[in-house]
Amino acid sequence: MYLFHTWGSHEVYLGKQWSCLNIWLILCLFARTCVSNPSKPNILLILADDLGIGDVGCYGNNTIRTPNLDGLAKEGVRLTQHIAAAAVCTPSRAAFLTGRYPIRSGMASGTERQVLFWNGCSGGLPPNETTFARILHQQGYTTALIGKWHMGVNCKSRCDHCHHPLNHGFDYFYGMPFTLLNECQGTDDPELAKSLQDTYWLYTQMIILAVLTLFIGKLTGLFSVKWKIIICLAICGLLYFIFWFSSYGFTKYWNCILMRNHDITEQPMNLEKTTSNMLKEAISFIERNKHRPFLLFVSLLHVHTPLITTEKFQGRSRHGLYGDNVEEMDWMVGRLLDVIDKEGLKNTTFIYFASDHGGSLEAHRGNAQLGGWNGIYKGGKGMGGWEGGIRVPGIVRWPGALPAGTVINELTSLMDIFPTVAHLAGGAVPQDRVIDGHTLLPLLRGTVQHSRHEFMFHYCGVFLHAVRWHQKDSAHFRKVQNGFAFSCPALSEMKGVTS
């Protein structure tokens, strides 16, 4: 289309100008289809492992340095009553991924073993459960999990990958399908079923002693035992030893592995390079997907025992190896924040940081404490409904969308992240099942003043240990635990209350 004018040669000039304008407009519209939809923010979820609420500076710790987490809280929203659905890894993470209590998805155990213990076991997050990754994938997001999974791998064969992250909505996975253990470091202090291993070893010693006694008795004539019996007993003892030691004696090779998607990249994993490899993978994912909406779930191996800490951070804190590991974790968070800023994604990225449950009070090596500090709260990791095992740090940042420097004392849950990110992505939560989480967006934006959680249930496995009742339109709640009732005001009003 040309614009005609009566001034001779100028008529042609204006026509060409109008044509160029059309081309320019078309190019602009085309470019808009190639960049990230501004209405769908990028989502970065960072989950620490076994971090206590009292280990972070913005939650009251003035001896462990966490400047990056403190800065994140200053620029965003800090949650003071952020509750995990379980006090151990597997069920808590299942609830985080699905927005449902783990007892609903079958991820709560009725036995002494509350978590998955082997890569090779058949248990895991059921394929029919819907994770937030699956919802975001359906909404056009590129999704990735970097770090710890601990939700199972296979069902019926070693290659079906029915519990694998790629079968639960993630497009890319790099990390541990299991979890860190002392055995990964090759220490003399086994973490995996130590009492059971001690029992197996005791029975093995008893069999060896019996064989030696019969052997010496036969040679000296004290016992009239046939050689066949002695040989059979020795063979049975050897088979028994091979049976249990082939599993527990090689835990480092069976459980301590790294995978990229379905492929094993390190077996056993090289712990000295694990931190840098995880960080490189996360940074690379952000850089590759900066022009389209992405979900990146960074599931940190820090600060789980055996506290793998690079030489750069060893001896830097005032709290031994555990403090060193926390400070390295904070540095890793800082590196992720730096790349978000560098790529110009700060205002278009929803960032969330939390821990899967409270710090471990029982982790130690000799006289050295290797677990976290849960502040004023009683209990810790693995301790049912005690507050120290389930109350965790929770920090959210989204510049321009959420008010900076805000502190929310209302009851919130790790399960709330599921509906929150689904809403951000323009998706909907499943209607064919109960979702126990509630979107945090109205609370974070300040459009509502009180939590939507009226009741919150705290389990140890499949057993209910405590119930929290949050009175509607009130800052007070009541917690009933093991027959005892605690009436608690908001954290800002608390004076040493330890439930």
Coordinates of C-alpha atoms in Angstrom, one line a residue:
M1 CA 0.0 0.0 0.0
Y2 CA 1.4 3.4 -1.0
L3 CA 0.6 6.9 0.1
F4 CA 0.3 9.2 -2.9
H5 CA 1.2 12.8 -3.0
T6 CA 0.9 15.5 -5.7
W7 CA 4.6 16.6 -5.5
G8 CA 6.1 14.4 -8.2
S9 CA 9.0 12.5 -7.0
H10 CA 8.0 12.9 -3.4
E11 CA 5.0 10.6 -4.1
V12 CA 7.3 7.6 -4.6
Y13 CA 9.4 8.5 -1.6
L14 CA 6.4 8.5 0.8
G15 CA 5.1 5.3 -0.7
K16 CA 8.3 3.5 0.1
Q17 CA 8.4 5.0 3.6
W18 CA 4.9 3.6 4.3
S19 CA 5.9 0.1 2.9
C20 CA 8.9 0.1 5.2
L21 CA 6.7 1.0 8.2
N22 CA 4.5 -2.0 7.4
I23 CA 7.5 -4.3 7.3
W24 CA 8.8 -2.9 10.6
L25 CA 5.5 -3.5 12.3
I26 CA 5.3 -7.1 11.1
L27 CA 8.9 -7.7 12.4
C28 CA 7.9 -6.3 15.8
L29 CA 4.9 -8.6 16.0
F30 CA 7.0 -11.6 15.0
A31 CA 9.6 -10.7 17.6
R32 CA 7.0 -10.6 20.3
T33 CA 6.1 -14.2 19.6
C34 CA 9.7 -15.3 20.0
V35 CA 10.3 -13.9 23.5
S36 CA 9.1 -15.0 26.9
N37 CA 5.5 -14.1 27.6
P38 CA 5.7 -11.4 30.2
S39 CA 2.5 -12.6 31.8
K40 CA 4.1 -15.9 32.6
P41 CA 7.1 -15.3 34.9
N42 CA 10.1 -17.6 35.0
I43 CA 10.0 -19.7 38.2
L44 CA 13.1 -20.6 40.2
L45 CA 12.5 -22.9 43.2
I46 CA 15.4 -23.6 45.6
L47 CA 15.0 -26.3 48.3
A48 CA 17.7 -26.9 50.8
D49 CA 18.1 -30.3 52.5
D50 CA 17.9 -30.5 56.4
L51 CA 18.4 -26.7 56.9
G52 CA 17.2 -25.5 60.3
I53 CA 15.1 -22.3 60.5
G54 CA 17.6 -20.9 63.0
D55 CA 20.6 -21.3 60.5
V56 CA 19.7 -18.3 58.4
G57 CA 20.6 -14.7 59.3
C58 CA 17.2 -13.2 58.5
Y59 CA 15.7 -15.7 60.9
G60 CA 17.8 -14.7 63.8
N61 CA 21.2 -16.3 63.3
N62 CA 24.0 -13.8 63.8
T63 CA 27.0 -16.1 63.7
I64 CA 26.5 -18.0 60.3
R65 CA 26.9 -15.6 57.4
T66 CA 24.0 -15.9 54.8
P67 CA 24.2 -12.5 53.0
N68 CA 22.5 -13.7 49.8
L69 CA 19.5 -15.3 51.6
D70 CA 19.2 -12.2 53.8
G71 CA 19.3 -10.0 50.7
L72 CA 16.7 -12.1 49.1
A73 CA 14.4 -11.6 52.1
K74 CA 15.1 -7.9 52.1
E75 CA 14.0 -7.6 48.5
G76 CA 11.0 -9.9 48.9
V77 CA 8.7 -11.6 51.4
R78 CA 9.8 -13.7 54.4
L79 CA 7.4 -16.3 55.8
T80 CA 7.7 -17.0 59.6
Q81 CA 5.2 -19.8 59.9
H82 CA 6.2 -21.9 56.9
I83 CA 5.4 -25.5 57.6
A84 CA 6.7 -28.7 55.9
A85 CA 4.2 -31.6 55.5
A86 CA 6.7 -34.1 57.1
A87 CA 9.8 -34.0 59.2
V88 CA 11.8 -36.3 56.8
C89 CA 12.8 -36.0 53.1
T90 CA 10.7 -38.3 51.0
P91 CA 7.2 -37.6 52.2
S92 CA 8.0 -33.8 52.6
R93 CA 9.2 -33.6 49.0
A94 CA 6.3 -35.6 47.7
A95 CA 3.9 -33.1 49.4
F96 CA 5.9 -30.2 48.0
L97 CA 5.7 -31.5 44.4
T98 CA 2.0 -32.5 44.5
G99 CA 0.5 -30.0 46.9
R100 CA -1.0 -33.0 48.9
Y101 CA -0.3 -34.6 52.2
P102 CA 2.0 -37.6 51.5
I103 CA -0.5 -39.9 53.1
R104 CA -2.9 -39.2 50.1
S105 CA -0.3 -40.2 47.5
G106 CA 1.0 -43.3 49.4
M107 CA 4.3 -41.6 50.1
A108 CA 3.9 -41.9 53.9
S109 CA 5.2 -45.1 55.5
G110 CA 3.7 -47.1 58.3
T111 CA 7.0 -48.8 59.2
E112 CA 10.1 -47.6 60.9
R113 CA 11.6 -46.7 57.5
Q114 CA 10.1 -43.3 56.7
V115 CA 12.1 -42.6 53.5
L116 CA 13.2 -44.5 50.4
F117 CA 16.4 -46.4 51.2
W118 CA 17.6 -47.7 47.8
N119 CA 17.9 -46.6 44.2
G120 CA 17.0 -50.1 43.3
C121 CA 13.7 -50.3 45.3
S122 CA 10.4 -50.4 43.5
G123 CA 8.7 -47.6 45.5
G124 CA 8.4 -44.0 44.6
L125 CA 6.0 -41.1 43.6
P126 CA 3.1 -42.8 41.8
P127 CA 3.0 -42.0 38.0
N128 CA -0.7 -40.9 38.4
E129 CA 0.3 -38.1 40.8
T130 CA 0.4 -34.6 39.2
T131 CA 3.4 -32.4 40.0
F132 CA 3.7 -28.7 39.5
A133 CA 6.3 -29.5 36.8
R134 CA 3.7 -31.4 34.8
I135 CA 1.2 -28.5 35.0
L136 CA 3.8 -26.0 33.9
H137 CA 5.1 -28.3 31.1
Q138 CA 1.5 -28.3 29.8
Q139 CA 1.5 -24.5 29.9
G140 CA 4.5 -24.3 27.6
Y141 CA 7.2 -24.0 30.3
T142 CA 10.6 -25.6 29.9
T143 CA 11.1 -27.5 33.1
A144 CA 14.2 -28.9 34.8
L145 CA 15.3 -30.5 38.1
I146 CA 18.9 -30.0 39.2
G147 CA 20.0 -31.8 42.4
K148 CA 18.3 -34.3 44.7
W149 CA 15.2 -36.3 43.7
H150 CA 14.7 -39.1 46.3
M151 CA 11.2 -39.9 44.9
G152 CA 12.2 -43.3 43.4
V153 CA 13.3 -44.4 39.9
N154 CA 11.9 -47.6 38.7
C155 CA 8.8 -49.8 39.2
K156 CA 9.1 -53.3 37.7
S157 CA 12.4 -53.3 35.9
R158 CA 15.6 -51.3 36.1
C159 CA 14.8 -49.4 32.9
D160 CA 11.1 -48.5 33.1
H161 CA 11.8 -45.2 34.9
C162 CA 8.2 -44.9 36.1
H163 CA 9.1 -42.8 39.1
H164 CA 11.9 -40.8 37.3
P165 CA 11.7 -37.0 37.2
L166 CA 11.2 -37.1 33.4
N167 CA 8.0 -39.1 34.0
H168 CA 6.7 -36.4 36.3
G169 CA 6.8 -33.4 34.1
F170 CA 10.5 -32.4 34.0
D171 CA 12.1 -32.0 30.6
Y172 CA 15.6 -32.2 32.0
F173 CA 17.2 -33.8 35.0
Y174 CA 20.7 -33.7 36.4
G175 CA 21.5 -34.9 39.9
M176 CA 21.1 -37.6 42.4
P177 CA 18.1 -39.9 42.1
F178 CA 18.7 -40.8 45.7
T179 CA 20.2 -38.7 48.6
L180 CA 23.6 -38.0 50.2
L181 CA 24.8 -40.6 52.8
N182 CA 27.9 -40.9 54.9
E183 CA 28.7 -44.0 52.7
C184 CA 29.1 -41.6 49.7
Q185 CA 32.1 -40.2 51.4
G186 CA 33.5 -43.7 52.4
T187 CA 33.5 -43.0 56.2
D188 CA 33.5 -45.6 58.9
D189 CA 30.2 -44.3 60.2
P190 CA 27.5 -45.9 58.0
E191 CA 24.2 -44.0 57.9
L192 CA 22.0 -46.5 56.0
A193 CA 20.3 -48.9 58.5
K194 CA 23.3 -48.9 60.9
S195 CA 21.6 -51.0 63.5
L196 CA 20.5 -53.5 60.9
Q197 CA 24.1 -53.8 59.5
D198 CA 25.4 -54.3 63.1
T199 CA 22.9 -57.2 63.5
Y200 CA 23.9 -58.8 60.2
W201 CA 27.6 -58.5 61.2
L202 CA 26.9 -60.0 64.6
Y203 CA 25.2 -63.0 63.0
T204 CA 28.0 -63.4 60.6
Q205 CA 30.6 -63.4 63.5
M206 CA 28.5 -66.0 65.3
I207 CA 28.5 -68.3 62.2
I208 CA 32.3 -67.8 61.8
L209 CA 32.8 -68.7 65.5
A210 CA 30.6 -71.8 65.2
V211 CA 32.5 -73.0 62.1
L212 CA 35.9 -72.5 63.7
T213 CA 34.7 -74.2 66.9
L214 CA 33.5 -77.3 65.0
F215 CA 36.6 -77.3 62.8
I216 CA 39.0 -77.2 65.8
G217 CA 36.9 -79.7 67.7
K218 CA 37.0 -82.1 64.7
L219 CA 40.7 -81.8 64.4
T220 CA 41.3 -82.4 68.1
G221 CA 38.7 -85.1 68.4
L222 CA 36.5 -83.2 70.8
F223 CA 33.5 -83.4 68.5
S224 CA 32.4 -86.2 66.3
V225 CA 31.0 -84.1 63.5
K226 CA 31.0 -85.0 59.9
W227 CA 33.1 -82.8 57.6
K228 CA 30.0 -82.3 55.3
I229 CA 28.2 -80.6 58.1
I230 CA 31.1 -78.2 58.8
I231 CA 31.5 -77.5 55.1
C232 CA 27.8 -76.9 54.6
L233 CA 27.7 -74.5 57.6
A234 CA 30.7 -72.6 56.2
I235 CA 29.1 -72.3 52.8
C236 CA 25.8 -71.1 54.3
G237 CA 27.7 -68.5 56.4
L238 CA 29.6 -67.3 53.3
L239 CA 26.4 -67.0 51.3
Y240 CA 24.7 -65.2 54.1
F241 CA 27.6 -62.7 54.3
I242 CA 27.6 -62.2 50.5
F243 CA 23.8 -61.7 50.6
W244 CA 23.9 -58.7 53.0
F245 CA 27.3 -57.3 52.3
S246 CA 26.7 -57.1 48.5
S247 CA 24.0 -54.5 49.4
Y248 CA 25.3 -52.6 52.4
G249 CA 29.0 -53.0 51.6
F250 CA 28.6 -51.4 48.2
T251 CA 26.1 -48.6 49.1
K252 CA 28.5 -46.1 47.6
Y253 CA 28.1 -47.8 44.2
W254 CA 24.4 -48.5 44.3
N255 CA 23.1 -45.2 45.8
C256 CA 25.7 -42.5 45.4
I257 CA 25.3 -41.9 41.6
L258 CA 24.7 -39.0 39.3
M259 CA 22.3 -39.1 36.4
R260 CA 21.7 -36.9 33.4
N261 CA 18.1 -37.7 32.3
H262 CA 18.0 -41.5 32.1
D263 CA 21.8 -42.0 31.8
I264 CA 24.2 -42.6 34.7
T265 CA 27.1 -40.1 34.4
E266 CA 29.0 -41.0 37.6
Q267 CA 29.0 -44.2 39.6
P268 CA 30.0 -43.5 42.3
M269 CA 29.8 -39.8 42.1
N270 CA 32.9 -37.6 42.5
L271 CA 32.0 -35.6 45.6
E272 CA 34.8 -33.0 45.0
K273 CA 33.2 -31.9 41.8
T274 CA 29.5 -32.3 42.7
T275 CA 28.9 -28.8 43.9
S276 CA 30.5 -27.1 40.9
N277 CA 28.8 -29.5 38.5
M278 CA 25.3 -28.8 40.0
L279 CA 25.9 -25.1 39.8
K280 CA 27.1 -25.2 36.2
E281 CA 24.1 -27.2 35.2
A282 CA 21.7 -24.8 36.8
I283 CA 23.4 -21.7 35.3
S284 CA 23.6 -23.3 31.9
F285 CA 19.8 -24.1 32.0
I286 CA 19.0 -20.5 32.8
E287 CA 21.2 -19.2 30.0
R288 CA 19.8 -21.6 27.5
N289 CA 16.2 -20.7 28.3
K290 CA 16.3 -17.0 29.0
H291 CA 14.1 -16.2 26.0
R292 CA 11.2 -18.4 27.0
P293 CA 9.4 -19.2 30.3
F294 CA 11.1 -21.8 32.4
L295 CA 10.7 -23.7 35.7
L296 CA 14.0 -24.5 37.4
F297 CA 13.8 -26.6 40.6
V298 CA 17.2 -26.5 42.2
S299 CA 17.1 -29.2 44.9
L300 CA 20.3 -28.7 46.8
L301 CA 22.4 -31.4 48.4
H302 CA 23.4 -28.9 51.0
V303 CA 23.2 -29.2 54.1
H304 CA 22.6 -33.0 54.4
T305 CA 25.3 -35.1 56.0
P306 CA 28.2 -35.9 55.2
L307 CA 28.3 -32.1 54.5
I308 CA 30.2 -32.1 51.3
T309 CA 32.1 -28.7 51.4
T310 CA 34.7 -27.5 48.9
E311 CA 38.1 -26.5 50.2
K312 CA 37.3 -22.8 49.6
F313 CA 34.7 -22.8 52.4
Q314 CA 36.2 -25.2 54.9
G315 CA 37.1 -23.5 58.2
R316 CA 35.4 -20.3 57.3
S317 CA 32.5 -20.3 59.8
R318 CA 32.3 -20.3 63.6
H319 CA 30.2 -23.5 63.6
G320 CA 32.6 -26.1 62.2
L321 CA 31.9 -28.1 59.1
Y322 CA 28.1 -27.6 59.3
G323 CA 28.5 -23.8 59.4
D324 CA 30.9 -24.0 56.4
N325 CA 28.4 -26.0 54.5
V326 CA 25.6 -23.5 55.2
E327 CA 27.8 -20.6 54.0
E328 CA 28.7 -22.5 50.8
M329 CA 25.0 -23.1 50.2
D330 CA 24.3 -19.4 50.6
W331 CA 27.1 -18.7 48.1
M332 CA 25.4 -21.0 45.6
V333 CA 22.1 -19.2 46.0
G334 CA 24.0 -16.0 45.3
R335 CA 25.5 -17.4 42.1
L336 CA 22.0 -18.2 40.9
L337 CA 20.7 -14.8 41.8
D338 CA 23.7 -13.2 39.9
V339 CA 22.9 -15.1 36.7
I340 CA 19.3 -14.1 36.9
D341 CA 20.3 -10.4 37.2
K342 CA 23.0 -10.7 34.5
E343 CA 20.5 -12.1 32.0
G344 CA 18.0 -9.3 32.7
L345 CA 15.5 -11.7 34.3
K346 CA 15.2 -10.2 37.8
N347 CA 11.8 -8.6 37.3
T348 CA 10.3 -11.5 35.4
T349 CA 11.4 -14.3 37.7
F350 CA 9.5 -15.6 40.7
I351 CA 12.1 -17.0 43.2
Y352 CA 11.3 -19.2 46.2
F353 CA 13.7 -20.6 48.8
A354 CA 12.9 -23.1 51.6
S355 CA 14.1 -26.2 53.4
D356 CA 12.4 -29.6 53.0
H357 CA 12.2 -29.9 56.9
G358 CA 14.0 -28.9 60.1
G359 CA 17.6 -29.4 60.9
S360 CA 18.9 -32.7 62.3
L361 CA 19.6 -32.7 66.0
E362 CA 21.0 -36.3 66.0
A363 CA 23.7 -35.9 63.3
H364 CA 27.1 -35.9 64.8
R365 CA 30.6 -37.3 64.4
G366 CA 32.3 -37.8 67.7
N367 CA 31.7 -34.6 69.6
A368 CA 31.1 -32.5 66.5
Q369 CA 27.5 -31.5 65.8
L370 CA 26.7 -32.0 62.1
G371 CA 23.1 -30.9 62.2
G372 CA 21.3 -27.6 62.1
W373 CA 19.7 -25.3 64.6
N374 CA 16.0 -24.9 64.8
G375 CA 15.9 -21.7 66.8
I376 CA 13.5 -21.6 69.7
Y377 CA 11.5 -24.6 68.5
K378 CA 11.6 -28.0 70.1
G379 CA 12.6 -31.1 68.1
G380 CA 14.1 -31.6 64.7
K381 CA 14.3 -33.8 61.6
G382 CA 12.4 -37.0 62.0
M383 CA 10.5 -35.9 65.1
G384 CA 6.9 -36.1 64.1
G385 CA 4.9 -33.0 64.7
W386 CA 7.4 -31.1 66.9
E387 CA 7.8 -27.6 65.6
G388 CA 11.6 -27.8 65.1
G389 CA 11.1 -30.6 62.6
I390 CA 8.6 -29.0 60.4
R391 CA 8.9 -25.2 60.7
V392 CA 11.3 -24.0 57.9
P393 CA 12.6 -20.8 56.4
G394 CA 10.5 -19.6 53.5
I395 CA 11.5 -16.6 51.3
V396 CA 9.8 -15.4 48.1
R397 CA 11.0 -12.6 45.7
W398 CA 9.4 -11.2 42.6
P399 CA 10.4 -7.5 42.1
G400 CA 7.6 -5.3 41.0
A401 CA 4.9 -7.8 41.8
L402 CA 5.5 -8.5 45.5
P403 CA 6.3 -5.8 48.1
A404 CA 9.9 -5.8 49.3
G405 CA 10.9 -6.2 52.9
T406 CA 7.5 -7.8 53.9
V407 CA 7.2 -10.3 56.8
I408 CA 4.2 -12.6 56.9
N409 CA 3.3 -14.2 60.2
E410 CA 0.4 -16.2 58.8
L411 CA 0.3 -20.0 58.5
T412 CA 1.7 -21.3 55.2
S413 CA 2.9 -24.6 53.9
L414 CA 5.4 -26.1 51.4
M415 CA 2.3 -27.6 49.8
D416 CA 1.1 -24.1 48.9
I417 CA 3.8 -23.8 46.2
F418 CA 2.0 -26.3 44.0
P419 CA -1.2 -24.1 43.4
T420 CA 0.9 -20.9 43.5
V421 CA 3.1 -21.8 40.6
A422 CA 0.2 -23.4 38.7
H423 CA -1.7 -20.1 39.0
L424 CA 1.4 -18.1 37.9
A425 CA 1.7 -20.3 34.8
G426 CA -1.9 -19.8 33.9
G427 CA -2.7 -23.5 34.7
A428 CA -5.3 -25.1 36.9
V429 CA -4.9 -27.5 39.8
P430 CA -6.4 -31.0 39.2
Q431 CA -10.1 -31.2 40.0
D432 CA -10.2 -35.0 40.4
R433 CA -8.3 -35.1 43.8
V434 CA -7.9 -33.2 47.0
I435 CA -5.3 -30.5 46.9
D436 CA -4.2 -29.4 50.4
G437 CA -2.2 -26.4 49.4
H438 CA -3.6 -22.9 48.8
T439 CA -2.2 -20.3 46.4
L440 CA 0.1 -17.8 48.3
L441 CA -0.4 -15.0 45.8
P442 CA -3.1 -13.0 47.6
L443 CA -1.2 -13.3 50.9
L444 CA 2.1 -12.3 49.2
R445 CA 0.6 -9.4 47.4
G446 CA -1.2 -8.2 50.5
T447 CA -4.7 -8.4 49.1
V448 CA -5.7 -10.7 52.0
Q449 CA -4.4 -10.5 55.5
H450 CA -5.0 -14.1 56.8
S451 CA -4.1 -17.6 55.6
R452 CA -6.7 -19.9 54.0
H453 CA -5.4 -22.8 56.1
E454 CA -7.9 -23.4 58.9
F455 CA -6.5 -26.8 59.9
M456 CA -3.1 -28.3 59.3
F457 CA -2.2 -31.9 60.1
H458 CA 1.2 -33.1 61.1
Y459 CA 2.1 -36.8 60.5
C460 CA 4.9 -39.1 61.5
G461 CA 4.6 -41.6 58.6
V462 CA 0.9 -42.5 58.5
F463 CA 0.3 -41.6 62.2
L464 CA -1.2 -38.3 63.1
H465 CA 1.0 -36.6 65.7
A466 CA -0.5 -33.1 65.9
V467 CA -3.2 -30.8 64.5
R468 CA -3.0 -27.1 64.2
W469 CA -6.1 -25.0 64.1
H470 CA -5.9 -21.5 62.8
Q471 CA -8.9 -19.5 63.8
K472 CA -10.4 -17.7 60.9
D473 CA -9.6 -13.9 60.6
S474 CA -7.3 -14.2 63.5
A475 CA -3.5 -14.2 64.1
H476 CA -3.8 -16.9 66.7
F477 CA -3.7 -20.6 66.3
R478 CA -4.0 -23.7 68.6
K479 CA -1.8 -26.7 68.2
V480 CA -2.8 -30.1 69.8
Q481 CA 0.1 -32.6 70.0
N482 CA 0.2 -36.0 71.7
G483 CA -2.6 -35.0 74.0
F484 CA -1.2 -31.5 74.8
A485 CA -2.7 -28.3 73.6
F486 CA -0.6 -25.2 72.8
S487 CA -2.2 -21.8 72.3
C488 CA 0.2 -19.7 70.2
P489 CA 0.0 -16.1 69.0
A490 CA 1.8 -14.9 65.9
L491 CA 5.6 -15.1 65.9
S492 CA 5.9 -11.4 66.4
E493 CA 4.1 -11.8 69.7
M494 CA 6.0 -14.9 70.9
K495 CA 8.2 -14.7 73.9
G496 CA 10.2 -17.9 73.9
V497 CA 7.2 -20.2 73.1
T498 CA 8.5 -23.6 72.0
S499 CA 5.8 -26.0 70.9

